[in-house]
Amino acid sequence: MCRRSDASIECGLARQPGTRICPLMDMPATAAESAPAIHAEALTKRYAPDAPPAVDALSFAMPRGATWGLLGGNGAGKTTTIAMLLGLIVPSAGRVACLGHDMARDRFAALARMNFSSPYIALPGRISVAENLRVYAHFYDVPQAERRITELAGQLQLTALLDRPAGELSAGQKTRVALAKALINRPELLLLDEPTASLDPDTGDWVRSWLERYQAESGCAILLASHNMAEVERLCGHVLMLKQGRVVDQGSPAELLAKYGRDDLEEVFLDIARGRQRQPEPAE
Amino acid sequence: MSAGPSRPAGARAALPERARASARRIWGLVYRHLALYRRSWPRVLELMYWPILQMVVWGFVTAYLAGLQNNVTSVAAGVLLGGVLLWEVALRSQMGFSISFLEEIWSRNLGHVFVSPLRPRELVAGLMAMSLIRVAVGVTPAVLLAWLLYAFGLFSMGPVVVAFFAALLMMGWAVALGVTSLILRYGAGAEALAWSVLFGLTPFSAVFYPVSVLPAWLQPVSLALPAAHVFEGMRAALLQGEIAWGHLAAAFALDAFWLAAMGWVFMRQFQGARVRGALLNIGE
């Protein structure tokens, strides 16, 4: 659906003559159901008119059911991108549609069908895990909320924690509660900002395994922003490498490893972040 | 585990269905705060503490003044205690709204709230509902104590007191919308206003004296506040035993004006916060 250009990928669908916007953004309801999970076109954010863009003309179309990664160093624009996808930040230019809904005009219809988790945004700590999940079940109008909470608690090993105040949990437990909140509405699109940040290797691995299984069983599309290269390599079928708000490269982890001649994504990341090229092996 | 498509993109639910879902989201916000109070008795105590303290202090002042002018005991008690109790309605209404919003900032939960399908107008409705509950919990014990300790029955003014309650409640919401707008614009640094701003309006609100006592140049300022009309109406009810319909109508008309104006300011600041990216990290 999309092809690469030098610094970004562009929507491959033909633009209508005389229009600026890709036809995916304004489509009838039935066509929108086959629209990509996320379709961003020239998405740009400047926090001040004279500041460099935090996100610069980012374009991509992420298919339904895929798991994609957003990789980049601090300040690369990952969080700003996710916030724009969620409608939390208004883009300075460009457009984004999630699940066929234009986020500028119809974001609440999209938000009901997607969800989000970030370790940097907490859940109210004084109320219990069950109460937190009930609040979000109401917000997302989840049918049979108690049954859904029980189901998620069982899957995420939270049953014994349901009556505990959320603020008294360990980091790993909080991550599982945040995941339960993010899955309360059976989202078709899940945005995860560093889902395993500050977790020990064992808990991090448990979360990754759980996400892998959930994605395979639910068919939910997942966009994952992470600094953890091994996590991205393991979970993501496609990676967007961001630097200074632009997509500087993209492809499957295997494609990127082959292209850069590296053994792991961390080295690819460093190559891109530092603008370095691997020296060819000397001929024998 | 399947991701659950609810409704095709672009398709809208019927109005009763949308109204039900909207009511459920508002209830979700109210439930979140009720759960908080259920687990935090100091918060509940704080709701009642100040109205009771105010009522007791002013009750003794009234008793003292009545002793000096022993022929006007009931009138003095009525005007002062009625003023104290009704003014607490406005104060608790404004604080109930503003502090419920601040609770979301203090718990770092605002990002989750704003990426859920909860609309800004539903957020405002939920905060108004919480404000109403806080007023009921905070002011009812003070009203009962005024009756027990000083034999002052607030409802002796007649059913019109309900209209006074409503007008002051709405004025509190209008001021709270202004305070919340400032918090959206300047961050939690503006939170001190949540406690102080309505106290600053006390001299102009004619709580304990008629508008005519104020200097001529200040009287238009006073008459632009719904509270001044409510308290003129209260004095008419207590001293002349009549309902000042003109003042009552003016109070509600001004409430409508200030609510519309502050609602507009709130939506502007909410949109501005989305442009600045402030919703993710409202803090100091």
Coordinates of C-alpha atoms in Angstrom, one line a residue:
Chain A
M1 CA 0.0 0.0 0.0
C2 CA 2.8 2.3 0.7
R3 CA 6.2 2.9 -0.8
R4 CA 9.3 4.4 0.5
S5 CA 10.7 7.7 -0.4
D6 CA 14.0 9.1 0.8
A7 CA 12.9 10.3 4.2
S8 CA 9.5 8.9 4.7
I9 CA 7.0 6.6 3.2
E10 CA 4.2 8.0 1.2
C11 CA 0.7 6.8 0.7
G12 CA 0.6 4.8 -2.5
L13 CA -3.0 5.4 -3.3
A14 CA -3.5 7.8 -6.1
R15 CA -4.5 11.3 -5.0
Q16 CA -7.7 12.7 -6.5
P17 CA -6.9 15.3 -9.0
G18 CA -7.0 18.7 -7.5
T19 CA -7.1 17.5 -3.9
R20 CA -4.5 17.5 -1.2
I21 CA -5.8 14.7 0.8
C22 CA -5.5 11.0 0.3
P23 CA -8.9 9.4 -0.5
L24 CA -8.4 7.1 2.5
M25 CA -9.2 10.0 4.8
D26 CA -12.7 10.6 3.5
M27 CA -14.3 7.3 2.7
P28 CA -17.7 5.8 3.1
A29 CA -18.4 3.6 6.1
T30 CA -18.0 0.3 4.4
A31 CA -14.7 1.2 2.7
A32 CA -13.4 2.6 6.0
E33 CA -13.7 -0.9 7.5
S34 CA -10.9 -2.0 5.2
A35 CA -8.9 1.1 5.8
P36 CA -5.5 0.8 7.4
A37 CA -5.4 0.7 11.2
I38 CA -3.4 3.9 11.0
H39 CA -3.0 6.2 8.0
A40 CA -0.9 9.2 8.6
E41 CA -0.2 11.7 5.9
A42 CA 2.5 14.4 6.1
L43 CA 1.9 14.5 9.9
T44 CA 3.9 17.4 11.3
K45 CA 4.1 19.0 14.7
R46 CA 5.9 22.2 15.6
Y47 CA 5.5 23.3 19.2
A48 CA 6.6 26.9 18.3
P49 CA 6.6 28.6 14.9
D50 CA 10.4 29.1 15.0
A51 CA 11.2 25.7 16.6
P52 CA 12.3 22.7 14.5
P53 CA 9.5 20.2 14.0
A54 CA 9.1 17.5 16.7
V55 CA 7.5 15.4 13.9
D56 CA 8.2 16.3 10.3
A57 CA 6.0 15.2 7.5
L58 CA 5.5 11.7 8.8
S59 CA 3.5 9.4 6.4
F60 CA 2.7 5.8 6.8
A61 CA -0.1 3.3 6.5
M62 CA -0.1 0.6 9.1
P63 CA -2.4 -2.4 8.1
R64 CA -5.0 -4.0 10.3
G65 CA -3.7 -6.8 12.5
A66 CA -0.1 -5.8 12.2
T67 CA 2.4 -5.0 14.9
W68 CA 4.7 -2.1 14.1
G69 CA 7.4 -0.5 16.1
L70 CA 8.4 3.2 16.4
L71 CA 12.1 3.3 17.2
G72 CA 14.1 6.4 17.9
G73 CA 16.2 8.1 20.5
N74 CA 15.1 10.6 23.0
G75 CA 13.4 13.5 21.2
A76 CA 12.9 11.6 18.0
G77 CA 9.2 12.3 18.0
K78 CA 7.8 8.9 19.2
T79 CA 5.6 10.2 22.0
T80 CA 4.5 13.2 20.0
T81 CA 3.5 10.9 17.1
I82 CA 1.5 8.7 19.4
A83 CA -0.2 11.7 21.0
M84 CA -1.2 12.9 17.6
L85 CA -2.5 9.5 16.7
L86 CA -4.6 9.6 19.8
G87 CA -5.9 13.2 19.2
L88 CA -4.2 14.4 22.3
I89 CA -2.0 16.7 20.3
V90 CA -3.3 18.6 17.3
P91 CA -0.9 18.3 14.3
S92 CA 0.5 21.5 12.9
A93 CA 0.0 20.1 9.4
G94 CA -1.0 16.8 7.8
R95 CA -3.7 14.4 8.7
V96 CA -4.2 11.1 10.5
A97 CA -7.0 8.5 10.4
C98 CA -7.3 5.6 12.8
L99 CA -9.5 2.7 11.8
G100 CA -10.9 4.8 9.0
H101 CA -11.9 7.7 11.3
D102 CA -10.4 11.1 10.5
M103 CA -8.9 12.1 13.9
A104 CA -9.5 15.8 13.2
R105 CA -13.2 15.4 12.7
D106 CA -14.3 12.1 14.3
R107 CA -11.7 11.2 16.9
F108 CA -14.2 10.0 19.6
A109 CA -15.5 7.3 17.2
A110 CA -11.9 6.1 16.7
L111 CA -11.0 6.4 20.4
A112 CA -13.9 4.1 21.4
R113 CA -12.2 1.3 19.2
M114 CA -8.6 1.9 20.3
N115 CA -6.7 2.2 23.5
F116 CA -3.4 3.2 24.9
S117 CA -0.9 2.4 27.6
S118 CA 2.1 4.3 28.8
P119 CA 4.2 4.0 32.0
Y120 CA 4.4 7.7 32.1
I121 CA 0.6 8.2 32.6
A122 CA -0.7 6.7 35.8
L123 CA -4.0 5.3 36.9
P124 CA -5.5 6.8 40.1
G125 CA -3.5 5.2 42.8
R126 CA -5.9 5.5 45.7
I127 CA -8.7 3.6 44.2
S128 CA -8.6 -0.2 43.7
V129 CA -7.6 -2.0 40.6
A130 CA -11.2 -3.2 40.1
E131 CA -12.5 0.3 40.5
N132 CA -10.0 1.7 38.0
L133 CA -11.0 -0.9 35.5
R134 CA -14.7 -0.2 36.2
V135 CA -14.2 3.5 35.5
Y136 CA -12.6 2.7 32.1
A137 CA -15.3 0.1 31.4
H138 CA -17.8 2.9 31.8
F139 CA -15.8 5.3 29.7
Y140 CA -15.5 2.7 26.9
D141 CA -19.1 1.6 27.3
V142 CA -18.0 -2.0 27.7
P143 CA -20.9 -4.5 27.8
Q144 CA -20.9 -7.0 30.7
A145 CA -18.1 -5.0 32.4
E146 CA -17.7 -7.2 35.4
R147 CA -17.3 -10.3 33.3
R148 CA -14.7 -8.5 31.2
I149 CA -12.8 -7.4 34.3
T150 CA -12.8 -10.9 35.7
E151 CA -11.6 -12.3 32.3
L152 CA -8.8 -9.8 32.0
A153 CA -7.8 -10.2 35.7
G154 CA -7.5 -14.0 35.1
Q155 CA -5.5 -13.5 31.9
L156 CA -3.1 -10.9 33.4
Q157 CA -2.8 -12.6 36.8
L158 CA -4.5 -9.7 38.6
T159 CA -7.3 -11.6 40.3
A160 CA -5.6 -11.4 43.7
L161 CA -4.9 -7.7 43.2
L162 CA -8.4 -6.5 42.2
D163 CA -9.2 -5.0 45.7
R164 CA -5.7 -3.5 46.2
P165 CA -5.2 0.3 45.7
A166 CA -3.5 0.7 42.3
G167 CA -0.9 3.0 43.8
E168 CA 0.4 0.3 46.2
L169 CA 1.4 -2.2 43.4
S170 CA 4.9 -3.0 42.2
A171 CA 6.0 -1.7 38.8
G172 CA 5.3 -5.0 37.2
Q173 CA 1.9 -5.2 38.7
K174 CA 1.1 -1.7 37.6
T175 CA 2.2 -2.5 34.1
R176 CA -0.3 -5.5 34.0
V177 CA -3.0 -3.3 35.4
A178 CA -2.3 -0.7 32.7
L179 CA -2.5 -3.4 30.1
A180 CA -5.8 -4.5 31.5
K181 CA -7.1 -1.0 31.2
A182 CA -5.7 -0.8 27.6
L183 CA -7.6 -4.0 26.7
I184 CA -10.8 -3.3 28.6
N185 CA -12.7 -2.4 25.4
R186 CA -11.1 -5.2 23.2
P187 CA -9.4 -2.5 21.1
E188 CA -8.8 -3.0 17.4
L189 CA -5.8 -0.7 17.6
L190 CA -3.5 -0.6 20.6
L191 CA -0.9 2.1 21.1
L192 CA 1.8 1.2 23.6
D193 CA 4.4 3.7 24.7
E194 CA 7.4 1.8 26.1
P195 CA 5.3 -1.0 27.6
T196 CA 8.1 -2.7 29.4
A197 CA 10.0 0.4 30.6
S198 CA 11.4 -0.1 34.2
L199 CA 10.4 -3.7 34.4
D200 CA 12.9 -6.5 35.3
P201 CA 13.9 -8.9 32.5
D202 CA 11.6 -11.6 33.7
T203 CA 8.5 -9.4 34.0
G204 CA 9.4 -7.7 30.7
D205 CA 9.6 -11.1 29.0
W206 CA 6.3 -12.1 30.5
V207 CA 4.6 -8.9 29.1
R208 CA 6.1 -9.4 25.7
S209 CA 5.0 -13.1 25.6
W210 CA 1.5 -12.0 26.6
L211 CA 1.3 -9.3 24.0
E212 CA 2.5 -11.7 21.3
R213 CA -0.2 -14.2 22.2
Y214 CA -2.9 -11.5 22.5
Q215 CA -2.0 -10.1 19.2
A216 CA -2.1 -13.5 17.5
E217 CA -5.4 -14.4 19.0
S218 CA -7.2 -11.1 18.7
G219 CA -5.9 -9.7 15.4
C220 CA -5.5 -6.3 17.1
A221 CA -3.1 -3.9 15.4
I222 CA -0.4 -2.8 17.8
L223 CA 1.9 0.2 17.4
L224 CA 4.7 0.1 19.9
A225 CA 7.1 2.9 20.7
S226 CA 10.1 1.6 22.5
H227 CA 13.8 2.0 23.3
N228 CA 14.1 -1.7 23.8
M229 CA 15.5 -3.1 20.5
A230 CA 15.2 -6.7 21.5
E231 CA 11.5 -6.1 22.2
V232 CA 10.9 -4.4 18.9
E233 CA 12.8 -7.2 17.1
R234 CA 10.7 -9.8 18.8
L235 CA 7.3 -8.3 18.5
C236 CA 7.2 -6.1 15.4
G237 CA 6.8 -7.1 11.9
H238 CA 7.7 -3.7 10.7
V239 CA 9.8 -0.9 12.2
L240 CA 9.8 2.8 11.5
M241 CA 13.1 4.3 12.5
L242 CA 12.6 7.9 13.6
K243 CA 15.3 10.6 13.9
Q244 CA 14.5 14.3 14.5
G245 CA 10.9 13.7 13.7
R246 CA 11.4 12.0 10.4
V247 CA 11.3 8.4 9.2
V248 CA 14.9 7.8 8.3
D249 CA 14.4 4.1 7.5
Q250 CA 11.9 1.4 7.8
G251 CA 11.3 -2.3 7.1
S252 CA 11.0 -5.5 8.9
P253 CA 13.6 -6.2 11.5
A254 CA 15.2 -8.8 9.2
E255 CA 15.3 -6.4 6.3
L256 CA 17.0 -3.7 8.5
L257 CA 19.5 -6.2 9.9
A258 CA 20.4 -7.3 6.4
K259 CA 20.5 -3.8 5.0
Y260 CA 22.9 -2.5 7.7
G261 CA 24.8 -5.8 8.0
R262 CA 24.2 -6.0 11.7
D263 CA 23.4 -8.8 14.1
D264 CA 20.8 -6.9 16.2
L265 CA 18.6 -3.8 16.0
E266 CA 20.6 -2.0 18.6
E267 CA 23.5 -1.8 16.3
V268 CA 21.2 -0.6 13.5
F269 CA 19.8 1.9 15.9
L270 CA 23.2 3.2 16.7
D271 CA 24.2 3.3 13.0
I272 CA 21.2 5.5 12.3
A273 CA 21.4 7.6 15.5
R274 CA 25.0 8.4 15.0
G275 CA 24.8 8.5 11.2
R276 CA 27.6 5.9 10.9
Q277 CA 28.1 3.2 8.3
R278 CA 29.4 -0.2 9.0
Q279 CA 32.9 -0.6 7.4
P280 CA 32.9 -3.5 4.9
E281 CA 34.8 -6.6 6.1
P282 CA 38.3 -6.6 4.6
A283 CA 38.6 -9.1 1.7
E284 CA 40.6 -12.3 2.6
Chain B
M1 CA -9.5 -12.5 23.1
S2 CA -10.8 -11.1 19.8
A3 CA -10.5 -7.4 19.3
G4 CA -14.1 -6.3 19.1
P5 CA -15.4 -4.2 16.3
S6 CA -18.4 -2.4 17.6
R7 CA -19.7 -0.5 14.7
P8 CA -18.4 0.4 11.2
A9 CA -16.5 3.6 10.9
G10 CA -18.7 6.4 9.9
A11 CA -21.9 4.7 11.1
R12 CA -23.5 6.6 14.0
A13 CA -25.6 5.1 16.8
A14 CA -29.2 6.2 17.3
L15 CA -29.7 9.1 19.6
P16 CA -31.1 7.2 22.6
E17 CA -28.1 4.8 22.3
R18 CA -25.7 7.8 22.2
A19 CA -27.4 9.4 25.2
R20 CA -27.1 6.2 27.2
A21 CA -23.4 5.8 26.4
S22 CA -22.8 9.4 27.2
A23 CA -24.6 9.1 30.6
R24 CA -22.5 6.0 31.3
R25 CA -19.3 7.9 30.6
I26 CA -20.4 10.7 32.9
W27 CA -21.3 8.1 35.6
G28 CA -17.8 6.6 35.1
L29 CA -16.2 9.9 36.1
V30 CA -18.6 10.3 39.1
Y31 CA -17.9 6.7 40.1
R32 CA -14.1 7.3 40.0
H33 CA -14.5 10.2 42.5
L34 CA -17.0 8.4 44.7
A35 CA -14.6 5.4 44.9
L36 CA -11.9 7.9 45.9
Y37 CA -14.0 9.3 48.8
R38 CA -15.0 5.8 49.9
R39 CA -11.3 5.1 50.5
S40 CA -10.3 8.5 51.9
W41 CA -12.2 9.7 55.0
P42 CA -10.0 12.8 55.4
R43 CA -11.4 14.0 52.0
V44 CA -15.0 13.5 53.3
L45 CA -14.2 15.2 56.6
E46 CA -12.7 18.2 54.7
L47 CA -15.9 18.6 52.7
M48 CA -17.9 19.2 56.0
Y49 CA -15.2 20.9 58.1
W50 CA -15.2 24.4 56.7
P51 CA -19.0 24.9 56.2
I52 CA -19.5 23.8 59.8
L53 CA -16.7 25.9 61.1
Q54 CA -18.0 29.0 59.3
M55 CA -21.6 28.3 60.5
V56 CA -20.4 28.0 64.2
V57 CA -18.3 31.1 64.1
W58 CA -21.0 33.2 62.4
G59 CA -23.6 31.7 64.7
F60 CA -21.8 33.0 67.8
V61 CA -21.2 36.4 66.1
T62 CA -25.0 36.5 65.4
A63 CA -25.8 35.5 69.0
Y64 CA -23.5 38.2 70.3
L65 CA -25.0 40.9 68.0
A66 CA -28.5 39.8 68.9
G67 CA -27.6 40.2 72.6
L68 CA -26.6 43.8 71.9
Q69 CA -29.8 44.5 69.9
N70 CA -32.2 42.2 71.6
N71 CA -35.2 43.1 69.5
V72 CA -33.7 41.9 66.2
T73 CA -32.5 38.5 67.2
S74 CA -34.2 36.4 64.6
V75 CA -33.7 38.9 61.8
A76 CA -29.9 39.2 62.5
A77 CA -29.6 35.5 62.8
G78 CA -31.5 34.9 59.6
V79 CA -29.6 37.3 57.5
L80 CA -26.1 36.4 58.7
L81 CA -26.6 32.6 59.0
G82 CA -28.6 32.5 55.8
G83 CA -25.8 34.4 54.1
V84 CA -23.1 32.1 55.5
L85 CA -24.9 28.9 54.5
L86 CA -25.9 30.0 51.0
W87 CA -22.5 31.4 50.3
E88 CA -21.0 28.1 51.2
V89 CA -23.1 26.6 48.4
A90 CA -21.3 28.8 45.9
L91 CA -17.9 28.1 47.5
R92 CA -18.4 24.3 47.7
S93 CA -19.8 24.2 44.2
Q94 CA -16.8 26.0 42.7
M95 CA -14.3 24.0 44.8
G96 CA -16.1 20.7 44.1
F97 CA -15.7 21.2 40.4
S98 CA -12.2 22.5 40.4
I99 CA -10.7 20.1 43.0
S100 CA -12.3 17.1 41.2
F101 CA -10.4 18.2 38.1
L102 CA -7.3 18.7 40.1
E103 CA -7.6 15.2 41.4
E104 CA -7.1 14.0 37.9
I105 CA -3.9 16.1 37.6
W106 CA -2.6 15.0 41.0
S107 CA -3.1 11.3 40.1
R108 CA -1.4 11.9 36.6
N109 CA -4.5 10.3 35.1
L110 CA -5.5 13.1 32.8
G111 CA -3.8 11.6 29.7
H112 CA -5.9 8.4 30.1
V113 CA -9.1 10.4 30.5
F114 CA -8.5 12.6 27.4
V115 CA -7.7 9.6 25.2
S116 CA -10.8 7.8 26.2
P117 CA -14.1 8.4 24.5
L118 CA -15.1 10.8 27.3
R119 CA -16.0 14.1 25.6
P120 CA -15.0 17.5 27.1
R121 CA -18.7 18.3 27.6
E122 CA -19.1 15.0 29.5
L123 CA -16.1 15.7 31.6
V124 CA -17.7 19.1 32.5
A125 CA -21.0 17.3 33.3
G126 CA -19.3 14.8 35.5
L127 CA -17.4 17.5 37.3
M128 CA -20.7 19.4 37.8
A129 CA -22.3 16.2 39.2
M130 CA -19.4 15.8 41.6
S131 CA -19.7 19.4 42.6
L132 CA -23.4 18.9 43.4
I133 CA -22.6 15.8 45.5
R134 CA -19.8 17.7 47.4
V135 CA -22.2 20.6 48.1
A136 CA -24.8 18.2 49.5
V137 CA -22.3 16.4 51.7
G138 CA -20.6 19.6 52.8
V139 CA -23.5 22.0 53.4
T140 CA -26.2 19.6 54.8
P141 CA -24.5 19.1 58.2
A142 CA -24.0 22.8 58.5
V143 CA -27.7 23.5 57.7
L144 CA -28.7 20.9 60.3
L145 CA -26.4 22.3 62.9
A146 CA -27.7 25.8 62.3
W147 CA -31.1 24.5 63.1
L148 CA -30.0 22.5 66.2
L149 CA -27.7 25.1 67.7
Y150 CA -29.3 28.4 66.7
A151 CA -32.8 27.4 65.8
F152 CA -32.3 28.8 62.3
G153 CA -34.1 26.9 59.6
L154 CA -32.7 27.8 56.2
F155 CA -35.9 26.5 54.6
S156 CA -38.0 28.9 56.6
M157 CA -37.6 31.2 53.6
G158 CA -39.8 28.9 51.7
P159 CA -39.3 26.9 48.5
V160 CA -37.5 29.8 47.0
V161 CA -34.4 28.7 48.8
V162 CA -34.1 25.9 46.3
A163 CA -33.9 28.4 43.5
F164 CA -31.2 30.3 45.6
F165 CA -29.3 27.0 45.9
A166 CA -29.5 26.4 42.2
A167 CA -28.4 29.9 41.2
L168 CA -25.4 29.8 43.5
L169 CA -24.5 26.3 42.4
M170 CA -24.4 27.5 38.8
M171 CA -22.4 30.5 39.7
G172 CA -19.9 28.2 41.3
W173 CA -19.7 26.1 38.2
A174 CA -19.1 29.2 36.0
V175 CA -16.2 30.3 38.3
A176 CA -14.8 26.8 38.3
L177 CA -14.8 26.6 34.5
G178 CA -12.8 29.8 34.6
V179 CA -10.3 28.3 37.1
T180 CA -10.1 25.1 35.2
S181 CA -9.3 27.1 32.0
L182 CA -6.5 28.8 33.8
I183 CA -5.1 25.4 35.0
L184 CA -5.3 24.2 31.4
R185 CA -3.4 27.3 30.3
Y186 CA -0.9 27.7 33.1
G187 CA -0.7 24.2 34.5
A188 CA -1.2 23.1 38.1
G189 CA 0.7 26.3 39.2
A190 CA -2.7 28.0 38.9
E191 CA -4.3 25.5 41.3
A192 CA -4.2 28.0 44.3
L193 CA -6.9 29.9 42.5
A194 CA -9.2 26.9 43.1
W195 CA -9.2 27.8 46.8
S196 CA -9.1 31.5 46.7
V197 CA -10.9 32.9 43.6
L198 CA -14.4 32.9 45.0
F199 CA -13.3 34.3 48.3
G200 CA -12.1 37.3 46.3
L201 CA -15.6 37.8 45.0
T202 CA -17.2 37.8 48.5
P203 CA -17.0 41.6 49.0
F204 CA -18.9 42.2 45.8
S205 CA -21.5 39.4 46.2
A206 CA -23.5 41.3 48.8
V207 CA -23.5 38.2 51.1
F208 CA -23.8 40.1 54.4
Y209 CA -25.0 43.5 53.3
P210 CA -27.1 45.0 50.5
V211 CA -25.6 46.1 47.2
S212 CA -26.5 49.7 48.2
V213 CA -23.9 49.7 50.9
L214 CA -21.1 49.5 48.2
P215 CA -19.7 52.6 46.6
A216 CA -21.7 53.7 43.6
W217 CA -18.9 52.8 41.2
L218 CA -18.7 49.2 42.6
Q219 CA -22.4 48.5 42.4
P220 CA -22.5 47.6 38.7
V221 CA -19.7 45.1 39.4
S222 CA -21.7 43.6 42.2
L223 CA -24.9 43.5 40.1
A224 CA -23.0 41.6 37.3
L225 CA -22.7 38.7 39.8
P226 CA -25.6 36.2 40.2
A227 CA -24.8 36.0 43.9
A228 CA -25.6 39.7 44.6
H229 CA -29.1 39.1 43.2
V230 CA -29.5 35.9 45.2
F231 CA -28.6 37.6 48.4
E232 CA -30.8 40.6 47.7
G233 CA -33.6 38.0 47.1
M234 CA -32.7 36.2 50.4
R235 CA -33.0 39.4 52.4
A236 CA -36.3 40.2 50.7
A237 CA -37.5 36.7 51.7
L238 CA -36.3 37.0 55.3
L239 CA -37.1 40.6 56.0
Q240 CA -40.2 41.3 53.9
G241 CA -41.4 37.7 53.5
E242 CA -41.7 38.1 49.7
I243 CA -40.0 36.6 46.7
A244 CA -38.0 39.1 44.7
W245 CA -38.7 37.6 41.2
G246 CA -36.7 40.3 39.5
H247 CA -33.6 39.4 41.4
L248 CA -34.2 35.7 40.9
A249 CA -34.6 36.1 37.1
A250 CA -31.5 38.3 37.0
A251 CA -29.5 35.7 38.9
F252 CA -30.4 32.9 36.5
A253 CA -29.9 35.1 33.4
L254 CA -26.4 36.1 34.7
D255 CA -25.7 32.4 35.5
A256 CA -26.6 31.5 31.9
F257 CA -24.4 34.3 30.6
W258 CA -21.4 33.4 32.8
L259 CA -21.7 29.7 32.2
A260 CA -21.8 30.2 28.4
A261 CA -18.9 32.6 28.5
M262 CA -16.7 30.4 30.8
G263 CA -17.7 27.3 28.8
W264 CA -16.5 29.0 25.7
V265 CA -13.2 30.0 27.5
F266 CA -12.8 26.4 28.7
M267 CA -13.2 24.9 25.3
R268 CA -10.8 27.4 23.8
Q269 CA -8.2 26.6 26.5
F270 CA -8.8 22.8 26.1
Q271 CA -8.2 23.2 22.3
G272 CA -5.2 25.4 23.1
A273 CA -3.8 22.7 25.4
R274 CA -4.2 20.1 22.6
V275 CA -2.2 22.4 20.3
R276 CA 0.5 23.0 22.8
G277 CA 0.7 19.3 23.8
A278 CA -0.1 20.3 27.4
L279 CA -2.7 17.6 28.1
L280 CA 0.0 14.9 28.3
N281 CA 2.0 16.6 31.0
I282 CA -0.1 19.2 32.9
G283 CA 1.9 19.7 36.0
E284 CA 3.8 22.5 37.6

